[in-house]
Coordinates of C-alpha atoms and ligand atoms in Angstrom, one line a residue:
X249 CA 30.6 16.0 39.2
X250 CA 27.3 17.7 39.9
X251 CA 24.3 15.5 39.6
X252 CA 22.3 15.5 36.4
X253 CA 18.9 17.1 36.8
X254 CA 16.2 17.7 34.3
X255 CA 12.5 18.5 34.4
X256 CA 11.4 15.5 32.4
X257 CA 13.3 12.3 32.2
X258 CA 12.2 9.9 29.4
X259 CA 13.3 6.3 29.6
X260 CA 13.8 4.9 26.0
X261 CA 14.6 7.0 23.0
X262 CA 12.5 4.9 20.7
X263 CA 9.4 5.3 18.5
X264 CA 7.2 6.9 21.2
X265 CA 9.9 8.3 23.5
X266 CA 11.4 10.6 20.8
X267 CA 8.0 12.1 19.9
X268 CA 7.5 13.0 23.6
X269 CA 11.0 14.3 23.9
X270 CA 10.6 16.5 20.9
X271 CA 7.2 17.9 21.9
X272 CA 8.1 18.5 25.5
X273 CA 11.3 20.3 24.6
X274 CA 9.2 22.7 22.5
X275 CA 8.5 24.2 26.0
X276 CA 11.7 26.2 26.1
X277 CA 11.4 26.8 29.9
X278 CA 11.8 23.0 30.6
X279 CA 14.6 20.6 30.2
X280 CA 14.2 17.1 28.8
X281 CA 16.6 14.1 29.0
X282 CA 16.2 10.8 27.2
X283 CA 17.9 7.7 28.5
X284 CA 18.6 5.3 25.7
X285 CA 20.3 1.9 26.0
X286 CA 21.4 2.0 22.3
X287 CA 23.4 4.3 20.2
X288 CA 23.0 6.4 17.0
X289 CA 22.3 4.4 13.8
X290 CA 22.1 7.4 11.6
X291 CA 24.7 6.0 9.2
X292 CA 24.0 2.3 9.7
X293 CA 23.2 0.9 6.2
X294 CA 21.3 -2.0 7.8
X295 CA 18.9 0.7 8.9
X296 CA 18.9 3.2 6.1
X297 CA 18.6 0.8 3.1
X298 CA 14.9 0.6 2.1
X299 CA 15.5 -2.9 0.8
X300 CA 17.5 -4.0 3.9
X301 CA 14.6 -5.4 6.0
X302 CA 16.0 -8.1 8.3
X303 CA 19.6 -7.2 8.0
X304 CA 19.8 -5.8 11.5
X305 CA 18.2 -8.9 13.0
X306 CA 20.6 -10.5 15.4
X307 CA 23.0 -7.6 15.3
X308 CA 23.8 -5.4 18.3
X309 CA 20.9 -3.1 17.6
X310 CA 18.4 -5.9 18.1
X311 CA 17.3 -6.8 21.6
X312 CA 16.2 -10.2 20.3
X313 CA 14.2 -11.0 23.5
X314 CA 13.7 -14.7 24.0
X315 CA 10.3 -15.9 25.1
X316 CA 9.5 -18.8 27.5
X317 CA 8.8 -22.2 25.9
X318 CA 5.5 -21.8 24.1
X319 CA 3.5 -24.7 25.5
X320 CA 0.5 -24.3 23.3
X321 CA 2.6 -23.9 20.2
X322 CA 4.9 -26.9 20.0
X323 CA 7.1 -26.0 23.0
X324 CA 9.8 -23.9 21.3
X325 CA 11.0 -20.5 22.4
X326 CA 10.5 -17.6 20.1
X327 CA 12.6 -14.5 19.4
X328 CA 10.9 -11.2 19.8
X329 CA 12.8 -8.5 18.0
X330 CA 13.0 -4.9 19.1
X331 CA 15.3 -2.1 18.2
X332 CA 18.1 -1.0 20.6
X333 CA 19.1 2.3 19.2
X334 CA 18.2 6.0 19.1
X335 CA 14.9 5.5 17.2
X336 CA 14.0 2.2 18.9
X337 CA 12.1 -0.4 16.9
X338 CA 11.3 2.1 14.1
X339 CA 14.9 1.6 12.9
X340 CA 14.6 -2.2 12.3
X341 CA 10.9 -2.6 11.4
X342 CA 9.2 -3.3 8.1
X343 CA 8.2 0.3 7.6
X344 CA 4.6 -0.4 6.8
X345 CA 2.3 2.5 7.6
X346 CA -1.3 1.5 8.3
X347 CA -3.4 2.7 11.2
X348 CA -6.4 1.1 12.7
X349 CA -10.1 0.6 12.4
X350 CA -12.2 3.5 13.7
X351 CA -14.2 1.3 16.0
X352 CA -11.0 -0.2 17.5
X353 CA -9.9 3.2 18.7
X354 CA -13.5 4.1 19.8
X355 CA -13.5 1.1 22.1
X356 CA -10.7 2.8 24.1
X357 CA -13.2 5.4 25.1
X358 CA -16.1 2.9 25.6
X359 CA -14.1 1.0 28.2
X360 CA -13.5 4.2 30.1
X361 CA -10.6 6.1 28.7
X362 CA -12.3 9.5 28.4
X363 CA -11.3 11.5 25.3
X364 CA -9.6 8.6 23.4
X365 CA -11.5 7.8 20.3
X366 CA -10.9 7.8 16.5
X367 CA -12.1 11.3 16.1
X368 CA -9.8 12.7 18.8
X369 CA -6.8 10.6 17.7
X370 CA -7.2 11.3 14.0
X371 CA -5.7 14.8 14.1
X372 CA -2.7 13.4 15.8
X373 CA -2.1 10.9 13.0
X374 CA -2.1 13.9 10.7
X375 CA 0.1 16.0 13.0
X376 CA 2.8 13.4 13.0
X377 CA 2.7 12.7 9.3
X378 CA 4.7 14.3 6.5
X379 CA 2.9 12.6 3.6
X380 CA 4.8 12.7 0.3
X381 CA 2.5 12.7 -2.7
X382 CA 3.5 10.0 -5.0
X383 CA 4.9 10.9 -8.5
X384 CA 3.3 9.6 -11.7
X385 CA 5.6 6.5 -11.8
X386 CA 4.6 5.6 -8.3
X387 CA 1.0 6.1 -9.1
X388 CA 1.3 3.9 -12.2
X389 CA 2.9 1.2 -9.9
X390 CA -0.1 1.3 -7.6
X391 CA 0.4 4.1 -5.1
X392 CA -3.1 5.3 -4.2
X393 CA -4.5 7.6 -1.5
X394 CA -7.1 10.1 -0.4
X395 CA -5.3 13.2 0.5
X396 CA -7.8 14.0 3.3
X397 CA -6.5 11.0 5.2
X398 CA -3.0 12.4 5.3
X399 CA -1.0 15.2 7.0
X400 CA 1.6 16.8 4.9
X401 CA 3.3 19.0 7.5
X402 CA 4.3 16.6 10.2
X403 CA 7.9 15.5 10.8
X404 CA 7.4 11.8 9.9
X405 CA 7.9 11.2 6.2
X406 CA 5.4 8.7 4.8
X407 CA 5.2 7.6 1.2
X408 CA 6.4 5.1 -1.3
X409 CA 10.0 4.0 -2.1
X410 CA 11.6 5.2 -5.3
X411 CA 11.8 1.7 -6.8
X412 CA 8.3 0.1 -6.8
X413 CA 7.2 -3.4 -7.9
X414 CA 6.1 -3.7 -11.5
X415 CA 2.7 -2.0 -11.8
X416 CA 1.1 -5.1 -13.4
X417 CA 1.2 -7.1 -10.2
X418 CA -1.5 -5.2 -8.3
X419 CA -4.2 -5.6 -10.9
X420 CA -3.5 -9.3 -11.0
X421 CA -3.9 -9.5 -7.3
X422 CA -7.0 -7.4 -7.5
X423 CA -8.6 -9.6 -10.2
X424 CA -7.7 -12.7 -8.2
X425 CA -8.8 -11.5 -4.8
X426 CA -12.1 -10.1 -6.0
X427 CA -13.0 -13.6 -6.9
X428 CA -12.4 -14.5 -3.3
X429 CA -14.6 -11.5 -2.4
X430 CA -11.8 -9.3 -1.1
X431 CA -12.4 -5.8 -2.5
X432 CA -9.8 -3.2 -3.5
X433 CA -9.2 -0.5 -1.0
X434 CA -7.5 2.7 -2.3
X435 CA -6.4 3.9 1.1
X436 CA -6.6 2.0 4.3
X437 CA -5.5 4.9 6.5
X438 CA -9.0 6.5 6.9
X439 CA -10.1 3.9 9.5
X440 CA -11.7 1.3 7.1
X441 CA -9.1 -1.3 6.4
X442 CA -10.8 -4.2 4.7
X443 CA -9.4 -5.0 1.2
X444 CA -6.4 -5.2 -1.0
X445 CA -4.1 -2.2 -0.9
X446 CA -0.7 -0.8 -1.7
X447 CA -0.2 1.1 1.5
X448 CA 2.5 3.7 2.1
X449 CA 5.6 3.2 4.2
X450 CA 7.7 5.2 6.6
X451 CA 10.3 6.1 3.9
X452 CA 12.0 9.3 2.7
X453 CA 10.9 9.0 -0.9
X454 CA 13.5 11.5 -2.3
X455 CA 16.5 10.3 -0.4
X456 CA 15.2 6.7 -0.7
X457 CA 16.1 5.8 2.8
X458 CA 14.2 4.5 5.8
X459 CA 12.3 7.1 7.8
X460 CA 12.4 6.4 11.5
X461 CA 11.6 8.1 14.8
X462 CA 15.1 9.5 15.2
X463 CA 15.3 11.0 11.7
X464 CA 11.8 12.5 12.1
X465 CA 11.7 13.7 15.7
X466 CA 15.3 13.8 17.0
X467 CA 18.2 14.5 14.7
X468 CA 16.8 17.7 13.2
X469 CA 16.3 19.0 16.8
X470 CA 19.4 17.7 18.6
X471 CA 20.8 21.2 19.0
X472 CA 17.9 22.3 21.2
X473 CA 19.7 23.4 24.4
X474 CA 17.0 21.9 26.6
X475 CA 17.0 18.5 25.0
X476 CA 19.7 15.9 25.9
X477 CA 20.1 12.3 24.9
X478 CA 22.0 10.1 27.2
X479 CA 22.8 7.1 25.0
X480 CA 24.5 3.7 25.7
X481 CA 22.9 4.0 29.1
X482 CA 20.4 1.5 30.7
X483 CA 17.7 2.7 33.0
X484 CA 17.4 0.3 36.0
X485 CA 14.7 1.6 38.1
X486 CA 12.8 4.7 39.3
X487 CA 14.1 6.4 42.4
X488 CA 11.3 7.6 44.8
X489 CA 11.0 10.5 47.2
X490 CA 8.5 11.1 49.9
X491 CA 4.8 10.4 49.0
X492 CA 2.6 13.4 48.4
X493 CA -1.2 13.3 48.8
X494 CA -0.9 9.5 49.2
X495 CA 0.8 9.2 45.8
X496 CA 4.3 7.9 45.0
X497 CA 6.6 10.6 43.8
X498 CA 9.5 9.8 41.4
X499 CA 12.6 11.9 41.9
X500 CA 14.8 10.3 39.2
X501 CA 16.0 7.2 37.5
X502 CA 18.9 4.9 38.5
X503 CA 21.0 4.2 35.4
X504 CA 24.1 2.3 34.3
X505 CA 26.1 4.0 31.7
X506 CA 29.6 3.7 30.2
X507 CA 31.1 5.3 33.4
X508 CA 29.1 3.2 35.8
X509 CA 26.0 3.8 37.9
X510 CA 24.4 7.2 38.6
X511 CA 21.0 8.8 39.2
X512 CA 19.4 11.1 36.6
X513 CA 17.1 13.4 38.6
X514 CA 13.7 14.5 37.4
X515 CA 12.1 17.5 39.0
X516 CA 8.8 17.1 37.1
X517 CA 8.1 13.7 35.6
X518 CA 9.5 10.3 34.7
X519 CA 8.1 8.9 31.5
X520 CA 8.7 5.3 30.6
X521 CA 8.9 4.7 26.8
X522 CA 11.1 1.5 26.8
X523 CA 8.7 -0.6 24.8
X524 CA 6.0 -3.1 25.6
X525 CA 8.5 -5.7 26.7
X526 CA 10.5 -3.3 29.0
X527 CA 8.4 -0.5 30.5
X528 CA 6.4 -2.8 32.7
X529 CA 9.6 -4.6 33.7
X530 CA 11.0 -1.3 34.9
X531 CA 7.8 -0.6 36.8
X532 CA 8.2 -4.0 38.6
X533 CA 11.9 -3.3 39.4
X534 CA 10.7 0.0 40.8
X535 CA 8.2 -1.6 43.1
X536 CA 5.0 -1.1 41.0
X537 CA 3.2 -4.4 40.2
X538 CA 1.8 -7.6 41.6
X539 CA 2.9 -7.9 45.3
X540 CA 3.2 -11.7 44.9
X541 CA 5.8 -11.2 42.2
X542 CA 7.7 -8.3 43.8
X543 CA 8.0 -10.2 47.1
X544 CA 9.7 -13.1 45.5
X545 CA 12.6 -10.8 44.7
X546 CA 12.5 -8.7 47.9
X547 CA 11.3 -5.6 46.1
X548 CA 9.4 -3.3 48.4
X549 CA 5.9 -2.7 47.1
X550 CA 5.5 1.0 46.2
X551 CA 2.1 0.7 44.4
X552 CA 0.0 -2.5 44.3
X553 CA -1.1 -3.0 40.6
X554 CA -1.4 -6.7 40.0
X555 CA -1.9 -6.3 36.3
X556 CA 1.5 -4.8 35.5
X557 CA 3.0 -7.0 32.8
X558 CA -0.2 -8.8 32.1
X559 CA -2.5 -8.5 29.0
X560 CA 0.4 -9.2 26.7
X561 CA -1.0 -9.5 23.1
X562 CA 1.0 -10.4 20.1
X563 CA 0.2 -11.9 16.7
X564 CA 1.7 -15.0 14.9
X565 CA 3.3 -14.8 11.5
X566 CA 3.6 -17.6 8.9
X567 CA 4.2 -17.7 5.2
X568 CA 3.7 -19.5 1.9
X569 CA 6.2 -19.2 -1.0
X570 CA 6.0 -19.9 -4.7
X571 CA 8.5 -20.0 -7.5
X572 CA 7.9 -17.0 -9.7
X573 CA 7.5 -17.1 -13.5
X574 CA 9.0 -13.5 -13.7
X575 CA 11.7 -11.6 -12.0
X576 CA 10.6 -8.9 -9.7
X577 CA 12.4 -6.0 -8.0
X578 CA 11.3 -3.1 -5.8
X579 CA 8.8 -2.6 -3.1
X580 CA 6.8 -1.9 -1.0
X581 CA 4.5 -4.8 -0.7
X582 CA 0.8 -5.4 -1.3
X583 CA -1.4 -6.3 1.6
X584 CA -4.8 -7.9 1.7
X585 CA -6.9 -7.5 4.8
X586 CA -9.8 -10.0 4.6
X587 CA -12.7 -10.2 7.1
X588 CA -13.5 -13.5 8.9
X589 CA -16.3 -14.0 6.4
X590 CA -13.9 -13.7 3.5
X591 CA -11.5 -16.2 5.1
X592 CA -14.0 -18.7 6.3
X593 CA -16.8 -18.3 3.7
X594 CA -20.0 -20.1 4.6
X595 CA -18.6 -21.5 7.8
X596 CA -18.4 -18.1 9.4
X597 CA -21.8 -18.0 11.2
X598 CA -21.2 -21.4 12.8
X599 CA -17.7 -20.2 13.8
X600 CA -19.1 -17.0 15.3
X601 CA -21.6 -18.8 17.5
X602 CA -19.1 -21.3 18.7
X603 CA -16.6 -18.5 19.6
X604 CA -19.4 -16.5 21.3
X605 CA -20.1 -19.4 23.5
X606 CA -16.4 -19.8 24.3
X607 CA -15.7 -16.3 25.5
X608 CA -16.4 -17.1 29.2
X609 CA -14.0 -20.0 29.0
X610 CA -11.4 -17.8 27.4
X611 CA -11.8 -15.3 30.2
X612 CA -11.5 -18.0 32.9
X613 CA -8.4 -19.6 31.3
X614 CA -6.6 -16.3 31.0
X615 CA -7.5 -15.2 34.5
X616 CA -6.3 -18.5 35.8
X617 CA -3.0 -18.3 33.9
X618 CA -2.4 -14.9 35.5
X619 CA -3.1 -16.4 38.9
X620 CA -6.1 -14.2 39.2
X621 CA -4.2 -11.0 38.6
X622 CA -6.4 -10.2 35.6
X623 CA -10.1 -10.5 36.5
X624 CA -12.5 -12.7 34.5
X625 CA -15.2 -10.1 34.1
X626 CA -12.7 -7.6 32.7
X627 CA -11.4 -10.1 30.2
X628 CA -14.9 -11.1 29.3
X629 CA -15.7 -7.4 28.4
X630 CA -12.5 -7.2 26.3
X631 CA -13.3 -10.5 24.5
X632 CA -16.9 -9.3 23.8
X633 CA -15.6 -6.2 22.2
X634 CA -13.1 -8.2 20.2
X635 CA -15.8 -10.7 19.1
X636 CA -18.0 -7.8 18.0
X637 CA -15.2 -6.3 16.0
X638 CA -14.5 -9.5 14.2
X639 CA -18.0 -10.8 13.6
X640 CA -20.3 -7.7 13.7
X641 CA -18.2 -4.8 12.6
X642 CA -16.4 -7.1 10.3
X643 CA -12.9 -5.6 10.6
X644 CA -10.1 -7.4 9.0
X645 CA -9.2 -10.7 10.7
X646 CA -5.9 -11.2 9.0
X647 CA -3.2 -9.3 7.1
X648 CA -1.7 -11.1 4.1
X649 CA 1.4 -9.5 2.6
X650 CA 2.2 -10.4 -1.0
X651 CA 5.9 -10.2 -1.8
X652 CA 7.0 -10.7 -5.4
X653 CA 10.7 -10.4 -5.2
X654 CA 13.5 -11.9 -7.3
X655 CA 12.6 -15.3 -8.6
X656 CA 9.9 -16.0 -5.9
X657 CA 6.5 -14.8 -5.1
X658 CA 5.9 -15.3 -1.4
X659 CA 3.4 -14.3 1.2
X660 CA 3.5 -13.6 4.9
X661 CA 0.4 -13.4 7.0
X662 CA -0.8 -13.0 10.6
X663 CA -4.3 -13.2 12.1
X664 CA -4.9 -9.7 13.5
X665 CA -6.9 -10.3 16.6
X666 CA -5.9 -13.4 18.6
X667 CA -7.7 -14.2 21.9
X668 CA -4.5 -15.5 23.5
X669 CA -3.1 -13.3 26.3
X670 CA 0.3 -13.6 28.0
X671 CA 2.6 -11.7 30.3
X672 CA 6.1 -10.4 30.9
X673 CA 7.5 -10.4 34.5
X674 CA 10.8 -10.0 36.2
X675 CA 12.8 -13.1 37.3
X676 CA 15.3 -11.1 39.4
X677 CA 15.7 -7.7 41.1
X678 CA 18.7 -7.2 38.9
X679 CA 17.8 -5.2 35.9
X680 CA 20.5 -6.7 33.7
X681 CA 18.7 -10.1 34.0
X682 CA 16.1 -10.9 31.4
X683 CA 12.4 -11.1 32.1
X684 CA 10.1 -14.0 31.6
X685 CA 8.2 -13.2 28.4
X686 CA 5.3 -15.5 27.6
X687 CA 2.9 -14.5 24.8
X688 CA 1.0 -17.8 25.1
X689 CA 0.8 -18.1 21.4
X690 CA -2.1 -20.4 20.2
X691 CA -3.4 -20.5 23.8
X692 CA -6.9 -21.0 22.2
X693 CA -7.8 -23.4 19.5
X694 CA -9.3 -20.6 17.5
X695 CA -6.0 -18.7 17.2
X696 CA -4.4 -21.7 15.6
X697 CA -7.5 -22.5 13.5
X698 CA -7.4 -19.0 11.9
X699 CA -3.6 -19.4 11.3
X700 CA -4.5 -22.6 9.4
X701 CA -7.5 -21.1 7.5
X702 CA -5.6 -18.0 6.3
X703 CA -2.9 -20.4 4.9
X704 CA -5.6 -22.3 3.0
X705 CA -7.1 -19.0 1.7
X706 CA -3.6 -18.0 0.4
X707 CA -3.1 -21.3 -1.3
X708 CA -6.4 -20.9 -2.9
X709 CA -5.5 -17.4 -4.1
X710 CA -2.3 -18.6 -5.7
X711 CA -4.3 -21.4 -7.4
X712 CA -6.7 -18.8 -8.9
X713 CA -6.1 -17.1 -12.2
X714 CA -4.7 -14.6 -13.0
X715 CA -2.4 -14.9 -10.0
X716 CA -1.8 -18.6 -10.7
X717 CA -0.3 -17.6 -14.1
X718 CA 2.5 -15.7 -12.3
X719 CA 3.8 -18.6 -10.3
X720 CA 5.0 -22.2 -10.6
X721 CA 5.2 -24.6 -7.8
X722 CA 4.7 -23.9 -4.1
X723 CA 8.0 -24.5 -2.4
X724 CA 6.9 -23.6 1.1
X725 CA 5.2 -25.4 2.8
X726 CA 4.9 -27.4 -0.5
X727 CA 2.5 -30.2 -1.3
X728 CA 4.6 -32.8 0.3
X729 CA 4.5 -31.2 3.6
X730 CA 0.8 -30.1 3.4
X731 CA -1.0 -32.0 0.6
X732 CA -3.7 -30.5 -1.6
X733 CA -7.0 -30.5 0.2
X734 CA -5.2 -31.1 3.5
X735 CA -7.4 -31.0 6.6
X736 CA -7.5 -28.0 8.9
X737 CA -5.6 -30.1 11.5
X738 CA -2.8 -30.8 9.0
X739 CA -2.5 -27.0 8.4
X740 CA -2.5 -26.4 12.1
X741 CA 0.3 -28.9 12.7
X742 CA 2.3 -27.1 10.0
X743 CA 1.5 -23.7 11.5
X744 CA 2.6 -24.7 15.0
X745 CA 6.1 -25.5 13.9
X746 CA 6.3 -22.7 11.2
X747 CA 5.4 -19.5 12.9
X748 CA 7.2 -16.6 14.5
X749 CA 6.3 -13.6 16.5
X750 CA 4.8 -10.8 14.5
X751 CA 6.6 -8.4 16.7
X752 CA 3.5 -6.4 17.6
X753 CA 3.4 -6.9 21.4
X754 CA 1.0 -4.5 23.2
X755 CA -1.0 -4.2 26.5
X756 CA 1.5 -4.8 29.3
X757 CA 0.7 -1.4 31.0
X758 CA -2.8 -1.0 29.6
X759 CA -4.6 2.3 29.6
X760 CA -7.9 1.3 31.4
X761 CA -9.8 2.3 34.5
X762 CA -8.0 0.9 37.5
X763 CA -11.0 -1.2 38.4
X764 CA -10.8 -2.8 35.0
X765 CA -7.2 -3.8 35.4
X766 CA -5.6 -0.7 34.0
X767 CA -2.0 0.3 34.8
X768 CA -2.2 3.8 33.5
X769 CA -5.1 6.3 33.4
X770 CA -6.4 8.2 30.4
X771 CA -3.5 10.7 30.8
X772 CA -1.2 7.7 30.7
X773 CA -0.2 8.3 34.3
X774 CA 0.6 5.2 36.4
X775 CA -2.1 4.7 39.1
X776 CA -0.9 5.5 42.5
X777 CA 1.9 7.8 41.3
X778 CA 2.1 11.6 41.2
X779 CA 4.4 11.9 38.2
X780 CA 5.2 8.6 36.4
X781 CA 3.7 7.9 32.9
X782 CA 4.1 5.2 30.4
X783 CA 4.0 6.2 26.7
X784 CA 4.7 3.4 24.3
X785 CA 3.1 0.2 22.9
X786 CA 2.5 -1.0 26.5
X787 CA -0.4 1.3 27.0
X788 CA -2.5 0.1 24.0
X789 CA -5.2 -1.9 25.8
X790 CA -6.1 -4.1 22.8
X791 CA -4.4 -5.3 19.6
X792 CA -4.9 -3.3 16.4
X793 CA -5.6 -4.2 12.8
X794 CA -2.9 -1.8 11.6
X795 CA 0.8 -2.0 12.0
X796 CA 1.7 -0.3 15.3
X797 CA 3.9 2.7 14.6
X798 CA 1.4 5.1 13.0
X799 CA -0.8 4.7 16.0
X800 CA 2.1 5.0 18.5
X801 CA 3.2 8.2 16.9
X802 CA -0.3 9.5 17.2
X803 CA -0.7 8.4 20.8
X804 CA 2.6 9.9 21.7
X805 CA 1.6 13.2 20.0
X806 CA -1.7 13.3 21.8
X807 CA -0.1 12.4 25.2
X808 CA 2.5 15.1 24.7
X809 CA -0.3 17.7 24.3
X810 CA -2.0 16.3 27.5
X811 CA 1.2 16.8 29.4
X812 CA 2.0 20.2 28.0
X813 CA -1.4 21.5 28.9
X814 CA -0.5 20.8 32.5
X815 CA 2.6 23.0 32.3
X816 CA 2.0 25.8 29.8
X817 CA -1.7 26.3 29.1
Ligands
LIG1134 P1 10.5 1.1 20.9 O1 10.5 1.8 19.6 O2 11.0 -0.3 20.8 O3 11.4 2.0 21.9 C1 11.9 1.5 23.1 C2 13.3 2.1 23.3 O4 13.6 1.9 24.7 C3 14.3 1.4 22.5 O5 15.1 2.4 21.8 C4 15.1 0.6 23.5 O6 16.5 0.5 23.2 C5 15.0 1.5 24.7 N1 15.1 0.8 26.0 C6 14.6 -0.4 26.4 N2 14.9 -0.7 27.6 C7 15.7 0.3 28.1 C8 16.3 0.6 29.3 N3 16.2 -0.2 30.4 N4 17.0 1.8 29.4 C9 17.1 2.6 28.4 N5 16.6 2.4 27.2 C10 15.8 1.3 27.0 N6 5.3 -1.5 12.9 C11 4.9 -0.8 11.9 O7 4.2 0.2 12.0 N7 5.2 -1.2 10.6 C12 6.0 -2.3 10.4 O8 6.3 -2.6 9.2 C13 6.5 -3.0 11.5 N8 7.4 -4.0 11.3 C14 8.0 -4.5 12.4 C15 9.1 -5.4 12.1 C16 9.9 -5.8 13.2 C17 11.0 -6.7 12.9 C18 9.6 -5.4 14.5 C19 10.5 -5.8 15.7 C20 8.5 -4.5 14.7 C21 7.7 -4.1 13.7 N9 6.7 -3.2 13.8 C22 6.2 -2.5 12.8 C23 6.3 -2.8 15.2 C24 6.8 -1.4 15.6 O9 8.0 -1.1 15.0 C25 6.9 -1.3 17.1 O10 5.6 -1.7 17.7 C26 7.2 0.1 17.6 O11 8.3 0.6 17.0 C27 7.4 0.1 19.1 O12 7.5 1.4 19.6 P2 7.7 1.7 21.2 O13 7.8 3.2 21.3 O14 6.7 1.0 21.9 O15 9.1 1.1 21.6

């Protein structure tokens, strides 16, 4: 048949890709195609059920990427989950909706991304959001908010589920945590996240089903004649035409679909939104990356950007569980976001100075582990910003999720700002082969130390009244595995063999100036190319204190406006 040709070709119909597809196809004079490896999950109960978290894990809608052996973390491989469906990871995630700290976004501009700061991004959080004001039952159960932090007209439904946990639990947590100096925070979505909160979720409160990128941004618009989704189709690599003005020009994408291989042509732009474990891989397969890596697999170098696939930043998740004295139903969950000082108490200033004096070593270690691809001075700048956030701005240093459900009261937690940095790189020129994913969990002693100290903090909370009245014995890890008053190193040993990925990988195609190791510029365009962008979690240069989707929706909204300005304004 005749070749498929569109103005914009988007690779990956996930959280970010569907926002961009929606907004670009608002320009009626332009055609937009989305290439998506997965299929529709509109009627998949593992997706829609608001209490079904985890049920899709290991099914055919979970990429379940396997990492390399984690040498700093006991040697085991880890599974990194990601959604393979129209809607991407938003169809399998935990639905928590929390944003970021203001200063965290402001740092994007301070490192050189002109125009990207909290104030410029905030309207896009609101543009994407369709906040559902909680009803009186939900308010009684703890739903709390400042309306000025929320957008009520956007496509993405944000609110609380119909069935909420018994309203007596939140005051108990508040009375307990305030003794540990963690304050109550009515609404963490205004850029100040420290405290205990009952945050909203991406949920359709009336229908009581999961809200995801496809339900918000794709299905209601699927009949647009200039918008086409090409599902069950894997993008392999970008196809290049002749250079123009010394820049590489993408003319399309080579794909493998149900009927075999073909090229989907793009007359304007190719936009990679395949997620932070895939977009950089597609760049490498297309000849954009570190020449040392590309040459190994006989891939001709189109653009030399040694940092493609570097700067991988994820968090590590562990948990403690207690037998409950009551029976609980409903959701969502309560989160506590303590600062380093709240976690470490009086030890915090000593800790701060010892970390400060380690930053140069951290930078050296990460640079070496990237074989020099990431430069020490750039890492040092990033680590200094991170240090300042933790110890001067006092942003949250961990999130603790409290989960009273059924006969147990458990908790899950993850330190928010690890110093460890890893990478993802191809191991073959064949796009069907898996990449080498190495987050380097617990690369630095501090990342493990905070994993241990948050666990101690949680045990202390469960031993403090009134929370202690709600629970009986600790069954995980339990006092046999980690005795009362166990040392930090006993907790660290436990954490090393009892953690998982927190599934928040970012940074593999960082938005930064090229001289600072960036892969994309502040218009999310890949350096050295005329018409290739990356828009997904890969471009976040640094980890965030919030869960990722709210910020990804906002970034994709803002990026869409930047692109549209080039074509229609
Ligand atoms: P994705 O949404 O993953 O989209 C990438 C898309 O590209 C996918 O649809 C994929 O199938 C497709 N794709 C990949 N490769 C190809 C290819 N070669 N060809 C064609 N298509 C391809 N965040 C929150 O905000 N709140 C939470 O509670 C939360 N919990 C989480 C729980 C889990 C289990 C996981 C895994 C993540 C969670 N996150 C959460 C994180 C968040 O969901 C993700 O960071 C976010 O959805 C990623 O969006 P993205 O646009 O970068 O990529």
